Amino acid sequence: MSSGSSDPRKTYRRATNLVHGGTERTDWQETSEALILTSGYVYDSAEQAQARMAGEEPGYVYGRYNNPTVAMLEERLRLLEGAEACRAMASGMGAMNAILTAPIQQGDRVVGASALFGSCRWLIANQLPKYGVETEFVDGMDMEAWEKALSKPTKLVLVESPANPMLDAVDIKAVADLAHKAGAQLIVDNVFASPVLQSPFELGADWVFYSATKHMDGGGRVLGGMILGPKKDMEEIIDPFIRHSGPCISPFNAWVILKGLETLEIRVERQSETAARLADAMAEHSAVRALRYPGRKDHPHYEVHAKQMRSGGTLIALSLAGGKDAAFRFLNALSLVQISNNLGDVKSLACHPATTTHRALSPEERASMGLDESWVRFSVGLEDADDLMEDVLYALDEANKA
Ligand SMILES: *Cc1c(COP(=O)(O)O)cnc(C)c1O
């Protein structure tokens, strides 16, 4: 589609970018994005091989560097977020390792919110200090603590909002301002909200991170990770790191995620609507001691979520009045909802964080996050909302039968 300079069709809105963004066609003119499953490329001549390798002629050189299917995925997400650059990697953690490791050197300082996905926290707490990096964790909602932690020169700041597993908020804009004053770049883990419900770049983030394994695939099939950020840093700092360390994504997995993106908006919007209904019904049940849903006014960080997110999202945290036993009775009584530590899937999934995803933390660390053994994390899928309602209300009744 050619477009003149005054053509209003030059930029598209979110849903359109999710379906068409980044599409390139081979000579076969296929409708659906091609899966180019190849590790290498051939050249017309020795001269062309030389020019490609020297970066003097555009084109692909090796699967560890890039691939046309992967490039389509990267361009689709780049357009969606309005970012300068995007790179896809083999898993969320592969991508997180690249953005946390490539820019840092001995003597740098990295600050993270204390409520982070377990492996992200592990990289900051255990891996970065081995390189001589000073690291610190801050209660994400405590602005005085952020001010104090960011009164010293800092290289990177990592936050997650809503955060695992209690759906805590971080005021992204306020932390971005403090991070920039400290000379730091702010990375936002936007997995729980997805690009549909929260746009961290508009709030001042320098880098946005995704585990594409979650809502982007949405079908529980493949792993993938994405980072978006400034073009210059991506090309000068991130690209050499990923080219030489190898966290490249399989073109097959990239293709699955590319197709997943086509339906991301309608899935996340519907899942979020159903989650809001379920949260309201579960909060009224006598088996529930406390419930946290970013879209409910009784969430302790409601104001911050409400100014950053377009709706409450697909995840709910609930605490059972009868503690761990009741939480297990609830999980075991579910029939439609499956027990699994994954999230963002079209299938509704629930898990017990204290004994699964957050098992590695000490009871003290869990307590500092407000997490005890009474909590269940619930990821709401695409099933009929009434079927889900019947399943969870039945299981809550069972949880009450000590
Ligand atoms: C799953 C997840 C990750 C890690 O992604 P993987 O694809 O599992 O490597 C990071 N952050 C959050 C919030 C996640 O949910």
GROMACS .gro file of N, CA, C and O in nm, residues 75-169:
model
  380
   75GLU      N    1   0.891  -0.571   1.455
   75GLU     CA    2   0.835  -0.448   1.397
   75GLU      C    3   0.690  -0.430   1.440
   75GLU      O    4   0.645  -0.317   1.466
   76ARG      N    5   0.615  -0.540   1.451
   76ARG     CA    6   0.475  -0.529   1.494
   76ARG      C    7   0.468  -0.470   1.635
   76ARG      O    8   0.391  -0.378   1.660
   77LEU      N    9   0.550  -0.520   1.724
   77LEU     CA   10   0.544  -0.471   1.862
   77LEU      C   11   0.602  -0.329   1.873
   77LEU      O   12   0.553  -0.246   1.949
   78ARG      N   13   0.702  -0.300   1.791
   78ARG     CA   14   0.760  -0.166   1.791
   78ARG      C   15   0.654  -0.062   1.752
   78ARG      O   16   0.638   0.041   1.817
   79LEU      N   17   0.581  -0.091   1.646
   79LEU     CA   18   0.475   0.001   1.601
   79LEU      C   19   0.368   0.015   1.707
   79LEU      O   20   0.318   0.124   1.734
   80LEU      N   21   0.333  -0.097   1.770
   80LEU     CA   22   0.228  -0.097   1.871
   80LEU      C   23   0.263  -0.006   1.987
   80LEU      O   24   0.180   0.070   2.037
   81GLU      N   25   0.389  -0.011   2.032
   81GLU     CA   26   0.431   0.067   2.148
   81GLU      C   27   0.482   0.205   2.110
   81GLU      O   28   0.510   0.286   2.197
   82GLY      N   29   0.501   0.230   1.981
   82GLY     CA   30   0.560   0.357   1.940
   82GLY      C   31   0.703   0.371   1.987
   82GLY      O   32   0.748   0.480   2.021
   83ALA      N   33   0.775   0.259   1.991
   83ALA     CA   34   0.915   0.260   2.038
   83ALA      C   35   1.009   0.283   1.921
   83ALA      O   36   0.973   0.264   1.806
   84GLU      N   37   1.133   0.322   1.953
   84GLU     CA   38   1.233   0.338   1.847
   84GLU      C   39   1.282   0.203   1.798
   84GLU      O   40   1.315   0.187   1.680
   85ALA      N   41   1.295   0.107   1.890
   85ALA     CA   42   1.352  -0.023   1.851
   85ALA      C   43   1.295  -0.133   1.938
   85ALA      O   44   1.253  -0.108   2.052
   86CYS      N   45   1.292  -0.254   1.884
   86CYS     CA   46   1.240  -0.370   1.957
   86CYS      C   47   1.324  -0.492   1.921
   86CYS      O   48   1.363  -0.509   1.806
   87ARG      N   49   1.354  -0.576   2.020
   87ARG     CA   50   1.421  -0.703   1.992
   87ARG      C   51   1.346  -0.815   2.062
   87ARG      O   52   1.304  -0.801   2.177
   88ALA      N   53   1.334  -0.929   1.992
   88ALA     CA   54   1.269  -1.047   2.048
   88ALA      C   55   1.375  -1.148   2.087
   88ALA      O   56   1.477  -1.162   2.018
   89MET      N   57   1.354  -1.217   2.198
   89MET     CA   58   1.449  -1.318   2.243
   89MET      C   59   1.377  -1.447   2.285
   89MET      O   60   1.255  -1.454   2.283
   90ALA      N   61   1.458  -1.547   2.322
   90ALA     CA   62   1.406  -1.683   2.340
   90ALA      C   63   1.307  -1.696   2.455
   90ALA      O   64   1.222  -1.784   2.455
   91SER      N   65   1.320  -1.613   2.556
   91SER     CA   66   1.228  -1.617   2.670
   91SER      C   67   1.228  -1.479   2.732
   91SER      O   68   1.316  -1.396   2.703
   92GLY      N   69   1.134  -1.457   2.821
   92GLY     CA   70   1.134  -1.331   2.893
   92GLY      C   71   1.266  -1.312   2.966
   92GLY      O   72   1.328  -1.205   2.960
   93MET      N   73   1.312  -1.417   3.034
   93MET     CA   74   1.434  -1.401   3.113
   93MET      C   75   1.557  -1.382   3.025
   93MET      O   76   1.651  -1.313   3.065
   94GLY      N   77   1.558  -1.440   2.904
   94GLY     CA   78   1.668  -1.414   2.812
   94GLY      C   79   1.674  -1.266   2.779
   94GLY      O   80   1.782  -1.205   2.776
   95ALA      N   81   1.556  -1.207   2.755
   95ALA     CA   82   1.550  -1.065   2.724
   95ALA      C   83   1.587  -0.980   2.846
   95ALA      O   84   1.658  -0.880   2.835
   96MET      N   85   1.539  -1.021   2.964
   96MET     CA   86   1.570  -0.945   3.085
   96MET      C   87   1.720  -0.950   3.115
   96MET      O   88   1.781  -0.851   3.154
   97ASN      N   89   1.780  -1.066   3.094
   97ASN     CA   90   1.924  -1.078   3.117
   97ASN      C   91   2.001  -0.984   3.024
   97ASN      O   92   2.097  -0.919   3.066
   98ALA      N   93   1.956  -0.973   2.899
   98ALA     CA   94   2.024  -0.885   2.804
   98ALA      C   95   2.015  -0.739   2.849
   98ALA      O   96   2.116  -0.668   2.851
   99ILE      N   97   1.897  -0.696   2.888
   99ILE     CA   98   1.882  -0.553   2.922
   99ILE      C   99   1.948  -0.520   3.056
   99ILE      O  100   1.996  -0.409   3.077
  100LEU      N  101   1.955  -0.619   3.147
  100LEU     CA  102   2.021  -0.591   3.276
  100LEU      C  103   2.173  -0.607   3.269
  100LEU      O  104   2.245  -0.544   3.346
  101THR      N  105   2.221  -0.693   3.181
  101THR     CA  106   2.364  -0.726   3.180
  101THR      C  107   2.443  -0.643   3.079
  101THR      O  108   2.554  -0.597   3.110
  102ALA      N  109   2.388  -0.625   2.958
  102ALA     CA  110   2.467  -0.560   2.852
  102ALA      C  111   2.512  -0.419   2.891
  102ALA      O  112   2.627  -0.383   2.865
  103PRO      N  113   2.428  -0.335   2.954
  103PRO     CA  114   2.471  -0.196   2.977
  103PRO      C  115   2.561  -0.176   3.099
  103PRO      O  116   2.617  -0.068   3.113
  104ILE      N  117   2.573  -0.275   3.187
  104ILE     CA  118   2.637  -0.246   3.316
  104ILE      C  119   2.785  -0.283   3.319
  104ILE      O  120   2.832  -0.366   3.242
  105GLN      N  121   2.856  -0.219   3.409
  105GLN     CA  122   2.995  -0.257   3.434
  105GLN      C  123   3.026  -0.238   3.582
  105GLN      O  124   2.946  -0.180   3.656
  106GLN      N  125   3.139  -0.290   3.622
  106GLN     CA  126   3.183  -0.283   3.761
  106GLN      C  127   3.167  -0.142   3.816
  106GLN      O  128   3.203  -0.045   3.750
  107GLY      N  129   3.113  -0.132   3.937
  107GLY     CA  130   3.100  -0.002   4.001
  107GLY      C  131   2.965   0.064   3.977
  107GLY      O  132   2.930   0.161   4.043
  108ASP      N  133   2.888   0.012   3.879
  108ASP     CA  134   2.755   0.069   3.854
  108ASP      C  135   2.660   0.032   3.967
  108ASP      O  136   2.687  -0.059   4.046
  109ARG      N  137   2.546   0.104   3.967
  109ARG     CA  138   2.444   0.079   4.069
  109ARG      C  139   2.312   0.049   3.999
  109ARG      O  140   2.274   0.116   3.903
  110VAL      N  141   2.244  -0.054   4.048
  110VAL     CA  142   2.114  -0.094   3.991
  110VAL      C  143   2.013  -0.102   4.104
  110VAL      O  144   2.041  -0.164   4.208
  111VAL      N  145   1.896  -0.039   4.086
  111VAL     CA  146   1.794  -0.039   4.191
  111VAL      C  147   1.668  -0.105   4.136
  111VAL      O  148   1.626  -0.076   4.023
  112GLY      N  149   1.608  -0.193   4.214
  112GLY     CA  150   1.485  -0.260   4.172
  112GLY      C  151   1.376  -0.242   4.277
  112GLY      O  152   1.405  -0.223   4.395
  113ALA      N  153   1.251  -0.248   4.231
  113ALA     CA  154   1.140  -0.255   4.326
  113ALA      C  155   1.147  -0.392   4.392
  113ALA      O  156   1.190  -0.489   4.330
  114SER      N  157   1.105  -0.403   4.518
  114SER     CA  158   1.120  -0.534   4.583
  114SER      C  159   1.021  -0.636   4.529
  114SER      O  160   1.052  -0.754   4.526
  115ALA      N  161   0.903  -0.592   4.483
  115ALA     CA  162   0.810  -0.688   4.424
  115ALA      C  163   0.838  -0.700   4.275
  115ALA      O  164   0.798  -0.616   4.195
  116LEU      N  165   0.913  -0.805   4.241
  116LEU     CA  166   0.947  -0.833   4.101
  116LEU      C  167   0.922  -0.980   4.076
  116LEU      O  168   0.921  -1.061   4.170
  117PHE      N  169   0.907  -1.018   3.950
  117PHE     CA  170   0.905  -1.159   3.912
  117PHE      C  171   1.030  -1.225   3.969
  117PHE      O  172   1.139  -1.166   3.965
  118GLY      N  173   1.015  -1.346   4.025
  118GLY     CA  174   1.123  -1.409   4.101
  118GLY      C  175   1.258  -1.411   4.031
  118GLY      O  176   1.361  -1.377   4.091
  119SER      N  177   1.262  -1.447   3.903
  119SER     CA  178   1.391  -1.457   3.833
  119SER      C  179   1.452  -1.320   3.806
  119SER      O  180   1.574  -1.306   3.802
  120CYS      N  181   1.368  -1.219   3.787
  120CYS     CA  182   1.422  -1.082   3.769
  120CYS      C  183   1.490  -1.038   3.899
  120CYS      O  184   1.599  -0.982   3.898
  121ARG      N  185   1.423  -1.067   4.011
  121ARG     CA  186   1.481  -1.033   4.140
  121ARG      C  187   1.611  -1.110   4.162
  121ARG      O  188   1.710  -1.057   4.212
  122TRP      N  189   1.611  -1.237   4.120
  122TRP     CA  190   1.730  -1.321   4.138
  122TRP      C  191   1.850  -1.264   4.061
  122TRP      O  192   1.962  -1.259   4.113
  123LEU      N  193   1.827  -1.220   3.937
  123LEU     CA  194   1.938  -1.164   3.857
  123LEU      C  195   2.000  -1.043   3.928
  123LEU      O  196   2.123  -1.031   3.934
  124ILE      N  197   1.914  -0.956   3.982
  124ILE     CA  198   1.965  -0.835   4.048
  124ILE      C  199   2.032  -0.871   4.182
  124ILE      O  200   2.139  -0.821   4.214
  125ALA      N  201   1.969  -0.961   4.256
  125ALA     CA  202   2.020  -0.994   4.390
  125ALA      C  203   2.145  -1.081   4.384
  125ALA      O  204   2.236  -1.065   4.465
  126ASN      N  205   2.152  -1.174   4.288
  126ASN     CA  206   2.258  -1.274   4.289
  126ASN      C  207   2.361  -1.263   4.178
  126ASN      O  208   2.477  -1.294   4.199
  127GLN      N  209   2.319  -1.223   4.059
  127GLN     CA  210   2.413  -1.223   3.946
  127GLN      C  211   2.489  -1.091   3.934
  127GLN      O  212   2.612  -1.091   3.921
  128LEU      N  213   2.417  -0.980   3.938
  128LEU     CA  214   2.485  -0.851   3.916
  128LEU      C  215   2.594  -0.822   4.019
  128LEU      O  216   2.701  -0.772   3.982
  129PRO      N  217   2.572  -0.856   4.148
  129PRO     CA  218   2.680  -0.829   4.245
  129PRO      C  219   2.810  -0.903   4.212
  129PRO      O  220   2.919  -0.855   4.245
  130LYS      N  221   2.801  -1.016   4.142
  130LYS     CA  222   2.923  -1.089   4.103
  130LYS      C  223   3.009  -1.009   4.006
  130LYS      O  224   3.127  -1.035   3.989
  131TYR      N  225   2.946  -0.914   3.937
  131TYR     CA  226   3.021  -0.830   3.843
  131TYR      C  227   3.068  -0.700   3.910
  131TYR      O  228   3.110  -0.606   3.841
  132GLY      N  229   3.051  -0.692   4.042
  132GLY     CA  230   3.091  -0.569   4.111
  132GLY      C  231   2.989  -0.457   4.097
  132GLY      O  232   3.023  -0.340   4.100
  133VAL      N  233   2.864  -0.496   4.081
  133VAL     CA  234   2.756  -0.397   4.070
  133VAL      C  235   2.687  -0.387   4.205
  133VAL      O  236   2.658  -0.488   4.269
  134GLU      N  237   2.663  -0.261   4.249
  134GLU     CA  238   2.592  -0.239   4.375
  134GLU      C  239   2.442  -0.245   4.346
  134GLU      O  240   2.394  -0.181   4.253
  135THR      N  241   2.369  -0.327   4.424
  135THR     CA  242   2.226  -0.339   4.397
  135THR      C  243   2.145  -0.313   4.523
  135THR      O  244   2.192  -0.335   4.634
  136GLU      N  245   2.024  -0.261   4.503
  136GLU     CA  246   1.937  -0.230   4.616
  136GLU      C  247   1.791  -0.250   4.576
  136GLU      O  248   1.755  -0.227   4.461
  137PHE      N  249   1.709  -0.296   4.671
  137PHE     CA  250   1.566  -0.310   4.646
  137PHE      C  251   1.489  -0.210   4.731
  137PHE      O  252   1.525  -0.182   4.845
  138VAL      N  253   1.382  -0.158   4.672
  138VAL     CA  254   1.302  -0.053   4.736
  138VAL      C  255   1.155  -0.095   4.732
  138VAL      O  256   1.108  -0.148   4.631
  139ASP      N  257   1.083  -0.070   4.840
  139ASP     CA  258   0.938  -0.090   4.840
  139ASP      C  259   0.879  -0.001   4.731
  139ASP      O  260   0.889   0.122   4.738
  140GLY      N  261   0.817  -0.063   4.630
  140GLY     CA  262   0.775   0.009   4.510
  140GLY      C  263   0.681   0.125   4.533
  140GLY      O  264   0.673   0.216   4.451
  141MET      N  265   0.603   0.123   4.642
  141MET     CA  266   0.506   0.230   4.668
  141MET      C  267   0.559   0.337   4.762
  141MET      O  268   0.491   0.434   4.792
  142ASP      N  269   0.682   0.320   4.812
  142ASP     CA  270   0.736   0.412   4.912
  142ASP      C  271   0.821   0.520   4.843
  142ASP      O  272   0.939   0.499   4.813
  143MET      N  273   0.761   0.635   4.816
  143MET     CA  274   0.832   0.737   4.738
  143MET      C  275   0.952   0.794   4.813
  143MET      O  276   1.051   0.834   4.751
  144GLU      N  277   0.946   0.796   4.946
  144GLU     CA  278   1.063   0.843   5.022
  144GLU      C  279   1.181   0.748   5.003
  144GLU      O  280   1.296   0.790   4.987
  145ALA      N  281   1.150   0.618   5.003
  145ALA     CA  282   1.256   0.518   4.982
  145ALA      C  283   1.315   0.531   4.843
  145ALA      O  284   1.437   0.519   4.825
  146TRP      N  285   1.229   0.559   4.743
  146TRP     CA  286   1.282   0.579   4.607
  146TRP      C  287   1.374   0.701   4.603
  146TRP      O  288   1.480   0.699   4.542
  147GLU      N  289   1.330   0.809   4.668
  147GLU     CA  290   1.412   0.931   4.667
  147GLU      C  291   1.549   0.906   4.727
  147GLU      O  292   1.651   0.950   4.676
  148LYS      N  293   1.548   0.830   4.837
  148LYS     CA  294   1.673   0.800   4.905
  148LYS      C  295   1.762   0.711   4.817
  148LYS      O  296   1.879   0.741   4.795
  149ALA      N  297   1.702   0.606   4.763
  149ALA     CA  298   1.780   0.511   4.682
  149ALA      C  299   1.833   0.577   4.555
  149ALA      O  300   1.939   0.540   4.504
  150LEU      N  301   1.757   0.675   4.504
  150LEU     CA  302   1.799   0.738   4.378
  150LEU      C  303   1.864   0.874   4.401
  150LEU      O  304   1.871   0.958   4.312
  151SER      N  305   1.913   0.895   4.524
  151SER     CA  306   1.990   1.018   4.549
  151SER      C  307   2.135   0.996   4.506
  151SER      O  308   2.214   1.091   4.500
  152LYS      N  309   2.171   0.870   4.477
  152LYS     CA  310   2.308   0.840   4.430
  152LYS      C  311   2.302   0.810   4.279
  152LYS      O  312   2.201   0.759   4.231
  153PRO      N  313   2.412   0.838   4.207
  153PRO     CA  314   2.413   0.805   4.064
  153PRO      C  315   2.381   0.657   4.043
  153PRO      O  316   2.434   0.571   4.113
  154THR      N  317   2.291   0.628   3.950
  154THR     CA  318   2.243   0.492   3.927
  154THR      C  319   2.235   0.468   3.778
  154THR      O  320   2.212   0.560   3.699
  155LYS      N  321   2.258   0.343   3.739
  155LYS     CA  322   2.260   0.310   3.595
  155LYS      C  323   2.123   0.263   3.546
  155LYS      O  324   2.075   0.310   3.444
  156LEU      N  325   2.063   0.169   3.619
  156LEU     CA  326   1.936   0.110   3.575
  156LEU      C  327   1.841   0.098   3.694
  156LEU      O  328   1.884   0.071   3.807
  157VAL      N  329   1.711   0.116   3.665
  157VAL     CA  330   1.607   0.094   3.765
  157VAL      C  331   1.505   0.000   3.702
  157VAL      O  332   1.465   0.019   3.587
  158LEU      N  333   1.465  -0.104   3.777
  158LEU     CA  334   1.366  -0.199   3.724
  158LEU      C  335   1.243  -0.201   3.815
  158LEU      O  336   1.255  -0.222   3.936
  159VAL      N  337   1.126  -0.181   3.753
  159VAL     CA  338   1.000  -0.194   3.828
  159VAL      C  339   0.903  -0.282   3.749
  159VAL      O  340   0.916  -0.297   3.628
  160GLU      N  341   0.807  -0.337   3.822
  160GLU     CA  342   0.701  -0.419   3.763
  160GLU      C  343   0.570  -0.366   3.820
  160GLU      O  344   0.558  -0.350   3.940
  161SER      N  345   0.472  -0.338   3.733
  161SER     CA  346   0.343  -0.286   3.782
  161SER      C  347   0.233  -0.318   3.682
  161SER      O  348   0.248  -0.284   3.564
  162PRO      N  349   0.128  -0.387   3.725
  162PRO     CA  350   0.109  -0.450   3.855
  162PRO      C  351   0.214  -0.560   3.876
  162PRO      O  352   0.256  -0.624   3.780
  163ALA      N  353   0.252  -0.580   4.002
  163ALA     CA  354   0.362  -0.672   4.032
  163ALA      C  355   0.310  -0.804   4.088
  163ALA      O  356   0.208  -0.809   4.157
  164ASN      N  357   0.385  -0.905   4.059
  164ASN     CA  358   0.363  -1.041   4.104
  164ASN      C  359   0.394  -1.052   4.253
  164ASN      O  360   0.496  -1.000   4.294
  165PRO      N  361   0.317  -1.124   4.333
  165PRO     CA  362   0.186  -1.184   4.304
  165PRO      C  363   0.072  -1.104   4.363
  165PRO      O  364  -0.043  -1.139   4.344
  166MET      N  365   0.104  -0.993   4.436
  166MET     CA  366  -0.001  -0.922   4.511
  166MET      C  367  -0.062  -0.808   4.430
  166MET      O  368  -0.143  -0.733   4.480
  167LEU      N  369  -0.018  -0.794   4.303
  167LEU     CA  370  -0.071  -0.691   4.215
  167LEU      C  371  -0.049  -0.550   4.273
  167LEU      O  372  -0.134  -0.462   4.261
  168ASP      N  373   0.069  -0.534   4.334
  168ASP     CA  374   0.111  -0.403   4.384
  168ASP      C  375   0.131  -0.308   4.267
  168ASP      O  376   0.158  -0.351   4.155
  169ALA      N  377   0.122  -0.178   4.298
  169ALA     CA  378   0.148  -0.078   4.195
  169ALA      C  379   0.280  -0.007   4.221
  169ALA      O  380   0.326  -0.001   4.335
   0.00000   0.00000   0.00000
